Amino acid sequence: VSEVVTVALPKGRLQDQALEVFARAGVRVDPAELASRRLWLDDQRGRVRFVLVKPADVPTYVEYGTADVGVCGGDVLLESGADVHAPLDLRLGRCRLVVAGRRDEPRDGLDARATARVATKYPRVTTRWYHARGLPVEVIGLSGSIELAPVLGLADRIVDIVETGRTLEENGLEVKETLERCSARLVVNRAAWQLRGPALRALVEALRAARPGGPGDVDGDAEGDR
Amino acid sequence: MPSPSARVPAGVQYVFGAEARLRRAIERRVLDVFAGWSYEEVILPIFDHAALFEGGLGQGRARTYRFTDHEGDLLALRPELTTLVARTVGTRLRDEPSPLRLCYTGEVFRFDPPRRGRHAEFHQVGLEHLGTDRLEADLEVLLVCAEALRALGLPGFRLVLGHVGFVSGIADALELPPEVREALREQLERRDAEGVRAALAGRAEPARVAELARLATLSGGAEVLDAALDLVKNPASRAAAAELRQVLDTAAAVGLGDAVAVDLGSVAGFDYYTGMTFQVYAPGFAASLGGGGRYDRLMAAFGRDLPAVGFSLCLDWLADAVGRAGLAERLAPPPRAEVLADEDLAGLFRAAVAARAEGRQVELAPPHAHAPQEGSA
């Protein structure tokens, strides 16, 4: 059994932020390695191997144990429904998962409809949220440019993540309701948590100290994704 | 649209060849260990009344495949086997003296979206020890489980103990309402100490909440239980920690020390568990291979109020773990047959029958044998 801990990182924006937190926690990647286009990176002490995957795939890699640990957005974790532990809020990539619609939406227009049509990249979360409220919903799965859907009349509403709300605003949309506050989580494979407990708990504690705001609840844990 | 004969519904499996041999070999070894500890096999029905299974699975978790019989009664394919053992003991074995030691092997069916290793149909091998609420029974089933895993040669397996009473003792002492308990359970499931703290916020002194949150996400060896006994005051949680301590000590005394660990925040498992629980892990396999626990109240619903403890292992996952550990060939060596050929049919069969009488494996190559043409039907 290899002692190297495999960490699945989401390619893109979160990857660099996460690598910074790992570096502060003492897990550093040689800049030369970083510059390469390889999809895996070893840390300088050879204890951690990062694999770079599509953000939505991180929970899958961890659930299947291909990676022991992963970093993924709270929205991604929620949508995946993956059976993994999520022991730490990394306080990166904060956003809100919201229901948004047109600013000029007719006041009673939606209530009169039997079924809301909702466009989203988060079909699972959306369906669950509407059903939990006893609201019939027709979920339209899209993979990008979600904001267009209400503008063009494809959907009444969208469920999507917002950070500043600017994109919504520029497309004539506004937040109607907040489903969830999200931030990036450290996720851990269940079996790895039991079989490699000491190494993984040490990593969690090092990252807890190294994340933005440090170990304590600087700006309140209530802001985490729950 | 492919023809119906080519389409396989999601979650079902066809197993053949080396994989089928391996599963049977594992099943036999595990059942042999169970028999060695005097567990008697019960052969159980594939389906029964749907209502029977509702006590075990809990709301919104695994769902059953349901259908009606000719009288309109709602039936379900069995989603687990413990309930059926309980029913057997409560009815047909009502007058058998306890303790009863029973084991089973068979497929269970759960209507879950297929994901990692979770099929709609999978095979469980397990046992139940009914009639004693003493720690001896908990220890016995743990030891039987460990022996079964050893019999398969699985290296580095670990039995991770939890106890329903630990967290519920804390929840009762803090008088948590149901929705807070549910939130607590969710956060424990994630092993998120901060989430636990948020769920308990305002229910006790902040320092106390922080302590409990740390504790509930601890796992490891005896030191975890010592920390728990130092910190927790409510009698139910203390009793739970003390029980686990005794289990750990005994396990260490029989040479299982390295294979047993404790996870106080472990809340997974069936709703009917009332005491010690455990999950089985092995290197190279991404999830638990099985698990079990004590269920002292389930039997009362079946008319015979007996405390009980049991576990099951998932044969599909055992086969996977054994394969990954490179043990498949050793457990289920490829068959080695003598190929017999003879132009004279009577002579051929005489030789075959004689070989079989000596217990040898034969494969007949009859005269004029020809390979079927590829593609001809």
XYZ file of C-alpha atoms in Angstrom:
603
model
C 0.000 0.000 0.000
C 1.473 3.297 -1.073
C 1.702 5.998 1.556
C 1.173 8.788 -0.960
C -2.123 10.646 -0.495
C -3.891 11.278 -3.787
C -5.771 14.577 -3.980
C -8.246 15.365 -6.769
C -8.179 19.069 -7.637
C -10.685 20.849 -9.858
C -9.015 22.335 -12.916
C -9.461 26.078 -13.224
C -9.897 28.907 -10.784
C -10.285 26.822 -7.652
C -7.165 24.795 -8.499
C -4.763 27.715 -7.948
C -6.501 28.860 -4.766
C -6.475 25.325 -3.401
C -2.797 24.840 -4.256
C -2.037 28.038 -2.313
C -3.786 26.656 0.767
C -1.948 23.336 0.400
C 1.349 25.242 0.048
C 0.646 27.130 3.269
C -0.075 23.758 4.861
C 3.404 22.593 3.819
C 2.428 20.668 0.668
C 4.260 22.478 -2.122
C 4.439 21.789 -5.830
C 7.544 22.739 -7.802
C 6.645 25.728 -10.044
C 8.250 23.928 -12.987
C 5.788 21.045 -12.514
C 2.950 23.512 -12.282
C 3.905 25.043 -15.609
C 3.737 21.681 -17.378
C 0.539 20.416 -18.917
C 0.600 17.140 -17.047
C -2.629 16.149 -15.337
C -0.896 15.006 -12.187
C 1.583 16.814 -9.954
C 3.670 15.472 -7.096
C 4.511 17.643 -4.129
C 8.141 18.357 -3.362
C 8.289 15.879 -0.493
C 6.628 13.126 -2.482
C 3.844 12.617 0.023
C 0.969 14.014 -1.973
C -0.015 13.492 -5.588
C -2.482 15.948 -7.090
C -4.619 14.818 -10.006
C -6.294 17.553 -12.032
C -9.835 16.711 -13.058
C -12.970 18.443 -14.254
C -14.593 20.194 -11.264
C -17.840 18.222 -11.472
C -15.869 14.941 -11.457
C -14.045 15.485 -8.144
C -16.716 13.805 -5.967
C -16.700 10.789 -8.305
C -12.926 10.311 -8.064
C -13.146 10.468 -4.279
C -16.218 8.274 -3.915
C -14.564 5.580 -6.036
C -11.382 5.903 -4.008
C -9.248 6.736 -7.059
C -8.369 9.827 -5.055
C -8.266 9.694 -1.241
C -9.103 13.361 -0.917
C -10.598 16.039 -3.146
C -11.354 19.720 -3.274
C -14.732 20.604 -4.695
C -17.236 23.405 -4.705
C -20.096 23.081 -2.243
C -22.485 23.313 -5.201
C -20.739 20.435 -6.962
C -20.814 18.271 -3.835
C -24.490 18.970 -3.295
C -25.400 18.158 -6.879
C -23.297 14.986 -6.961
C -24.910 13.412 -3.903
C -21.626 11.515 -3.542
C -21.209 9.259 -0.527
C -18.071 10.910 0.880
C -16.985 12.650 4.056
C -16.702 16.443 3.891
C -14.732 17.306 7.019
C -13.518 20.806 6.190
C -14.789 24.082 4.756
C -11.809 25.475 2.827
C -13.383 28.957 2.687
C -12.578 29.265 -1.003
C -14.869 29.994 -3.921
C -17.719 31.293 -1.834
C -20.961 31.659 -3.693
C -24.690 31.272 -3.336
C -26.891 28.786 -5.119
C -30.010 30.784 -5.981
C -33.287 30.788 -7.827
C -33.248 33.741 -10.196
C -35.769 35.130 -12.643
C -36.482 38.194 -14.745
C -36.592 41.509 -12.943
C -39.629 42.481 -14.994
C -41.416 39.215 -14.345
C -45.173 39.748 -14.203
C -46.054 39.661 -10.526
C -48.654 36.908 -10.749
C -47.387 35.315 -13.902
C -45.601 32.445 -12.221
C -48.203 31.595 -9.642
C -50.737 31.051 -12.370
C -48.564 28.430 -14.035
C -49.144 24.843 -13.025
C -45.494 23.897 -13.335
C -42.464 26.160 -13.150
C -39.920 25.619 -15.906
C -36.462 25.948 -14.435
C -33.218 25.885 -16.385
C -30.131 24.769 -14.485
C -26.825 22.960 -14.358
C -28.043 21.495 -11.047
C -31.000 19.252 -11.927
C -30.754 17.129 -8.770
C -30.627 20.011 -6.314
C -33.319 21.895 -8.219
C -35.735 18.987 -8.336
C -35.216 18.267 -4.649
C -35.688 21.898 -3.631
C -38.924 22.361 -5.560
C -40.331 19.010 -4.489
C -39.514 19.687 -0.835
C -41.769 22.719 -1.145
C -44.540 20.813 -2.870
C -44.012 22.779 -6.079
C -44.296 21.027 -9.418
C -41.265 21.708 -11.572
C -40.026 20.951 -15.054
C -36.246 20.978 -14.903
C -34.422 21.907 -18.105
C -30.840 20.699 -17.943
C -28.394 23.113 -19.603
C -24.618 23.123 -19.484
C -23.875 26.843 -19.815
C -25.204 30.366 -20.461
C -28.018 29.599 -18.061
C -28.903 33.305 -17.758
C -30.156 33.297 -21.325
C -32.958 30.862 -20.613
C -35.431 33.288 -18.956
C -34.458 36.097 -21.328
C -35.311 33.999 -24.372
C -38.346 32.444 -22.748
C -36.912 28.920 -22.563
C -37.554 28.854 -18.812
C -39.363 30.878 -16.154
C -36.560 30.665 -13.658
C -33.004 29.464 -13.325
C -31.121 27.811 -10.493
C -27.458 28.760 -10.609
C -24.560 29.957 -8.499
C -23.879 33.662 -8.051
C -20.882 35.391 -6.528
C -21.491 39.103 -7.033
C -24.754 38.992 -8.954
C -23.346 41.113 -11.802
C -24.009 38.581 -14.528
C -27.601 38.292 -13.400
C -28.004 42.046 -13.339
C -26.534 42.548 -16.796
C -29.019 40.055 -18.174
C -32.026 41.674 -16.551
C -32.334 38.978 -13.875
C -32.518 39.113 -10.094
C -32.202 36.674 -7.226
C -35.597 35.436 -6.083
C -34.483 33.025 -3.371
C -31.286 31.556 -1.944
C -31.112 27.761 -1.816
C -27.742 27.365 -0.207
C -24.541 29.213 0.662
C -21.611 27.302 -0.755
C -17.867 27.255 -0.472
C -15.216 24.760 -1.447
C -15.000 21.661 0.734
C -12.336 19.123 1.379
C -13.924 15.743 0.674
C -12.484 12.420 1.801
C -13.139 8.838 0.728
C -14.874 6.881 3.495
C -12.583 3.872 3.480
C -9.458 6.043 3.301
C -10.706 7.994 6.338
C -10.765 4.749 8.327
C -7.719 3.001 6.901
C -5.365 5.989 6.671
C -6.865 7.992 9.508
C -3.779 9.553 11.115
C -2.293 10.839 7.819
C -5.607 12.230 6.589
C -6.577 13.826 9.894
C -3.156 15.504 10.030
C -3.767 16.849 6.520
C -7.221 18.139 7.507
C -5.782 19.941 10.538
C -2.899 21.440 8.524
C -5.389 22.718 5.929
C -7.691 24.026 8.649
C -4.834 26.198 9.908
C -3.807 27.210 6.389
C -7.187 28.142 4.906
C -8.191 31.793 4.580
C -9.044 33.088 8.037
C -7.104 30.294 9.736
C -8.371 27.662 12.154
C -10.950 29.750 13.996
C -14.321 30.934 12.840
C -13.128 34.392 11.804
C -16.142 35.416 9.809
C -18.558 32.970 11.304
C -19.071 29.330 10.439
C -22.718 30.001 9.818
C -21.545 31.316 6.434
C -20.415 27.848 5.431
C -22.515 25.725 3.123
C -25.235 24.263 5.199
C -33.660 0.584 -29.956
C -31.755 -2.646 -29.330
C -33.807 -5.791 -28.998
C -35.062 -6.711 -25.505
C -32.669 -9.628 -25.405
C -29.742 -7.228 -25.717
C -30.854 -4.650 -23.166
C -29.908 -5.102 -19.525
C -31.732 -3.001 -16.935
C -29.527 -0.677 -14.896
C -28.160 -2.251 -11.746
C -28.475 -5.948 -12.561
C -25.524 -8.185 -13.232
C -24.635 -11.387 -14.983
C -21.676 -13.125 -13.398
C -19.800 -15.967 -15.057
C -16.436 -17.646 -15.487
C -13.659 -16.853 -13.050
C -15.770 -14.198 -11.313
C -18.590 -16.663 -10.610
C -16.116 -19.256 -9.311
C -14.540 -16.655 -7.069
C -17.870 -15.620 -5.580
C -18.846 -19.184 -4.828
C -15.446 -19.857 -3.280
C -15.761 -16.795 -1.051
C -19.320 -17.683 -0.083
C -18.246 -21.225 0.845
C -15.331 -20.040 2.967
C -17.423 -17.503 4.823
C -20.240 -20.003 5.421
C -17.677 -22.552 6.638
C -16.458 -20.046 9.224
C -20.042 -19.349 10.301
C -20.686 -23.089 10.617
C -17.496 -23.415 12.633
C -19.043 -21.118 15.219
C -22.319 -23.101 15.102
C -24.414 -20.680 13.068
C -27.177 -22.609 11.327
C -28.255 -21.540 7.843
C -31.787 -20.247 7.214
C -32.994 -20.127 3.625
C -35.286 -17.139 3.282
C -37.964 -16.066 0.791
C -37.029 -13.680 -2.019
C -40.088 -11.517 -1.340
C -42.461 -10.847 1.513
C -44.993 -8.236 2.598
C -43.645 -4.755 1.878
C -44.693 -3.444 5.297
C -42.331 -5.940 6.926
C -39.260 -4.113 5.653
C -40.252 -0.605 6.618
C -38.728 -0.762 10.098
C -35.236 -1.238 8.797
C -34.443 0.958 5.878
C -35.461 4.320 7.237
C -37.137 7.112 5.395
C -35.915 8.129 2.010
C -32.976 5.758 1.961
C -32.940 2.496 0.076
C -36.297 1.780 -1.496
C -37.779 -1.583 -2.297
C -39.082 -3.094 -5.531
C -42.793 -3.560 -4.884
C -45.595 -5.426 -6.553
C -48.950 -6.914 -5.617
C -50.088 -10.513 -5.377
C -53.395 -11.869 -6.629
C -55.154 -10.729 -3.451
C -53.886 -7.195 -3.875
C -51.423 -7.391 -0.985
C -48.364 -5.190 -1.412
C -45.191 -7.275 -1.568
C -41.544 -6.305 -1.840
C -38.346 -7.995 -2.966
C -36.194 -8.334 0.150
C -33.937 -5.275 0.590
C -32.042 -6.949 3.461
C -32.195 -10.252 5.285
C -32.106 -9.425 8.999
C -35.811 -8.584 9.050
C -36.635 -11.967 7.518
C -34.469 -13.769 10.065
C -36.255 -11.826 12.805
C -39.607 -12.886 11.383
C -38.482 -16.522 11.226
C -37.381 -16.459 14.834
C -40.589 -14.715 15.944
C -42.814 -17.281 14.232
C -41.408 -20.634 13.121
C -38.636 -20.758 15.711
C -40.769 -19.282 18.474
C -40.157 -22.191 20.838
C -36.466 -22.747 20.119
C -34.392 -22.019 23.219
C -32.187 -18.948 22.953
C -29.533 -17.968 22.188
C -30.104 -18.738 18.530
C -27.270 -18.563 16.047
C -28.464 -18.229 12.465
C -26.776 -17.347 9.178
C -27.873 -16.699 5.623
C -26.635 -16.104 2.115
C -28.587 -14.539 -0.728
C -29.368 -11.652 -3.010
C -31.058 -8.487 -1.791
C -32.742 -5.892 -3.984
C -32.722 -2.147 -3.536
C -34.228 0.436 -5.767
C -31.323 2.887 -5.685
C -29.817 4.809 -8.543
C -26.762 2.685 -9.420
C -23.519 4.328 -8.340
C -20.134 3.228 -7.094
C -20.399 -0.522 -6.641
C -24.021 -0.266 -5.618
C -26.167 -2.479 -7.800
C -29.905 -2.849 -7.654
C -29.192 -6.469 -6.794
C -26.377 -7.641 -4.580
C -25.470 -10.663 -2.552
C -25.142 -10.673 1.221
C -23.644 -13.288 3.497
C -24.381 -12.689 7.142
C -25.365 -13.963 10.534
C -27.499 -13.095 13.540
C -26.952 -13.954 17.187
C -30.259 -13.711 19.038
C -31.191 -13.981 22.678
C -28.462 -12.278 24.643
C -27.836 -8.622 25.363
C -24.432 -9.339 26.842
C -21.190 -8.062 25.427
C -20.065 -11.653 24.787
C -22.439 -11.815 21.847
C -21.124 -8.554 20.361
C -17.589 -9.854 20.739
C -18.477 -13.224 19.288
C -19.906 -11.782 16.083
C -16.914 -9.451 15.724
C -14.541 -12.384 16.060
C -16.519 -14.466 13.586
C -16.424 -11.575 11.137
C -12.677 -11.166 11.584
C -12.138 -14.910 11.080
C -14.200 -14.828 7.878
C -12.063 -11.983 6.522
C -8.904 -13.838 7.511
C -10.183 -16.985 5.850
C -10.271 -15.002 2.617
C -6.713 -13.851 3.227
C -7.665 -10.164 3.011
C -4.654 -8.257 4.346
C -4.984 -5.176 6.514
C -8.761 -5.258 6.991
C -10.215 -3.105 9.730
C -13.385 -3.324 11.802
C -14.464 0.185 12.783
C -16.710 0.281 15.831
C -19.340 2.849 16.641
C -22.155 2.938 19.163
C -25.641 4.315 18.639
C -25.775 5.205 22.342
C -22.883 7.626 22.226
C -24.389 10.298 20.000
C -27.974 9.662 21.086
C -26.841 10.046 24.716
C -25.494 13.493 23.883
C -28.639 14.359 21.915
C -30.883 13.255 24.803
C -28.819 15.097 27.404
C -29.092 18.300 25.360
C -32.808 17.619 24.742
C -32.395 18.162 21.006
C -35.571 18.399 18.941
C -35.884 15.971 15.994
C -34.769 18.442 13.307
C -31.591 19.274 15.235
C -30.896 15.563 15.676
C -31.236 15.110 11.940
C -28.865 18.047 11.302
C -26.430 16.581 13.813
C -26.601 13.210 12.098
C -25.916 14.788 8.713
C -22.890 16.699 9.952
C -21.513 13.612 11.712
C -21.964 11.681 8.477
C -19.671 14.293 6.864
C -17.225 14.187 9.819
C -17.419 17.979 9.826
C -16.576 19.205 13.342
C -17.558 22.776 12.469
C -20.835 21.564 11.038
C -21.528 19.662 14.252
C -20.729 22.769 16.232
C -23.104 24.838 14.116
C -25.840 22.219 14.510
C -25.434 22.289 18.314
C -24.968 26.065 18.581
C -27.009 27.509 21.416
C -27.826 24.078 22.864
C -25.024 24.241 25.428
C -22.145 26.466 26.495
C -20.004 27.286 23.416
C -16.927 25.658 24.990
C -18.942 22.527 25.697
C -20.351 22.456 22.164
C -16.825 22.748 20.754
C -15.673 19.831 22.918
C -18.567 17.621 21.866
C -18.016 18.518 18.217
C -14.371 17.518 18.382
C -15.194 14.296 20.175
C -17.945 13.243 17.838
C -15.586 13.454 14.883
C -12.747 11.550 16.546
C -11.683 8.140 15.429
C -8.778 5.928 16.363
C -7.956 3.536 19.168
C -8.524 3.309 22.915
C -7.281 6.889 23.406
C -10.459 8.119 21.704
C -12.588 6.327 24.271
C -10.487 7.605 27.155
C -11.006 11.151 25.865
C -14.732 10.462 25.610
C -14.935 9.112 29.159
C -13.091 12.201 30.421
C -15.359 14.651 28.670
C -18.848 13.223 28.495
C -21.008 13.174 31.590
C -24.328 11.699 30.496
C -24.704 8.057 31.558
C -25.849 6.722 28.163
C -22.808 8.045 26.283
C -20.499 6.926 29.087
C -21.970 3.433 29.046
C -21.508 3.323 25.262
C -17.873 4.385 25.514
C -17.246 1.889 28.314
C -18.744 -0.940 26.259
C -16.594 -0.083 23.272
C -13.580 0.091 25.538
C -14.250 -3.451 26.700
C -14.694 -4.656 23.127
C -11.370 -3.058 22.150
C -9.565 -4.569 25.116
C -10.889 -8.041 24.390
C -10.073 -7.709 20.711
C -6.517 -6.761 21.657
C -6.333 -9.752 23.997
C -7.156 -12.169 21.169
C -4.623 -10.596 18.828
C -7.059 -8.435 16.851
C -5.824 -5.143 18.274
C -4.593 -3.750 14.960
C -7.749 -4.744 13.140
C -10.214 -2.929 15.403
C -10.701 0.829 15.690
C -13.337 3.198 17.036
C -15.233 5.992 15.311
C -17.514 7.763 17.773
C -19.292 9.780 15.119
C -20.296 6.700 13.164
C -24.039 7.010 12.708
C -24.447 5.101 9.446
C -26.476 1.936 9.295
C -29.978 0.735 9.791
C -32.486 2.579 11.950
C -33.058 -0.528 14.044
C -29.589 -0.547 15.592
C -29.580 0.109 19.336
C -26.006 -0.444 20.515
C -22.587 -1.263 19.145
C -22.264 -1.049 15.354
C -19.350 -1.813 13.071
C -18.219 -1.349 9.502
C -15.668 -3.442 7.630
C -12.934 -1.826 5.516
C -10.014 -3.254 3.578
C -7.183 -1.537 1.672
C -7.810 -1.109 -2.025
C -11.573 -1.017 -1.669
C -13.248 2.387 -1.592
C -16.210 1.681 0.667
C -17.260 -0.562 3.494
C -17.420 -4.292 2.671
C -20.215 -4.832 5.137
C -21.170 -4.164 8.678
C -23.518 -4.870 11.485
C -24.596 -4.053 14.959
C -26.829 -4.668 17.917
C -30.586 -4.412 17.510
C -32.378 -5.103 20.766
C -35.835 -3.825 19.843
C -36.506 -5.162 16.364
C -37.498 -8.640 17.541
C -40.341 -7.410 19.781
C -42.220 -6.370 16.624
C -42.139 -10.032 15.579
C -43.635 -11.352 18.785
C -40.507 -12.612 20.472
C -38.722 -9.916 22.435
C -35.071 -10.947 22.093
C -31.965 -8.791 22.107
C -29.813 -9.501 19.057
C -26.645 -8.652 17.209
C -25.514 -9.517 13.699
C -23.686 -8.452 10.560
C -23.561 -9.050 6.853
C -20.814 -8.893 4.259
C -21.428 -7.973 0.650
C -20.248 -10.844 -1.524
C -19.918 -8.626 -4.616
C -17.588 -6.264 -2.806
C -15.646 -9.043 -1.098
C -14.979 -10.486 -4.554
C -13.816 -7.066 -5.743
C -11.520 -6.552 -2.732
C -10.123 -10.087 -2.973
C -9.470 -9.548 -6.686
C -7.679 -6.251 -6.070
C -5.546 -7.875 -3.391
C -4.464 -10.459 -5.993
C -6.013 -13.350 -4.064
C -8.545 -14.519 -6.635
C -6.450 -17.339 -8.103
C -5.581 -18.676 -4.683
C -9.193 -18.738 -3.493
C -10.653 -20.044 -6.728
C -7.971 -21.758 -8.805
C -8.846 -22.254 -12.458
C -10.422 -25.662 -12.960
C -8.101 -28.330 -14.286
C -9.958 -30.987 -16.202
C -8.718 -34.161 -17.853
C -9.979 -34.144 -21.392
C -11.217 -37.630 -22.265
C -11.632 -38.727 -25.838
C -12.529 -42.125 -27.254
C -14.147 -43.186 -30.515
C -16.002 -45.839 -28.549
C -18.804 -44.132 -26.603
C -19.168 -46.871 -24.009
C -15.426 -46.833 -23.407
C -15.428 -43.061 -23.132
C -18.145 -42.992 -20.503
C -16.665 -45.903 -18.590
C -13.427 -43.944 -18.269
C -15.319 -40.780 -17.290
C -17.403 -42.513 -14.633
C -14.284 -44.145 -13.209
C -12.469 -40.800 -13.069
C -15.444 -39.167 -11.392
C -15.618 -41.975 -8.847
C -12.112 -40.941 -7.864
C -13.241 -37.337 -7.632
C -11.287 -36.098 -10.645
C -12.601 -33.379 -12.932
C -13.276 -34.535 -16.462
C -14.258 -32.847 -19.677
C -15.601 -34.985 -22.488
C -14.419 -34.492 -26.015
C -16.970 -36.688 -27.765
C -16.161 -38.271 -31.124
C -16.941 -36.199 -34.258
C -16.910 -33.072 -32.111
C -16.770 -29.971 -34.201
C -16.678 -26.355 -33.141
C -19.925 -24.485 -33.894
C -19.574 -22.023 -36.739
C -19.286 -18.401 -35.619
C -22.497 -16.558 -36.445
C -24.600 -19.607 -37.284
C -27.601 -19.959 -35.034
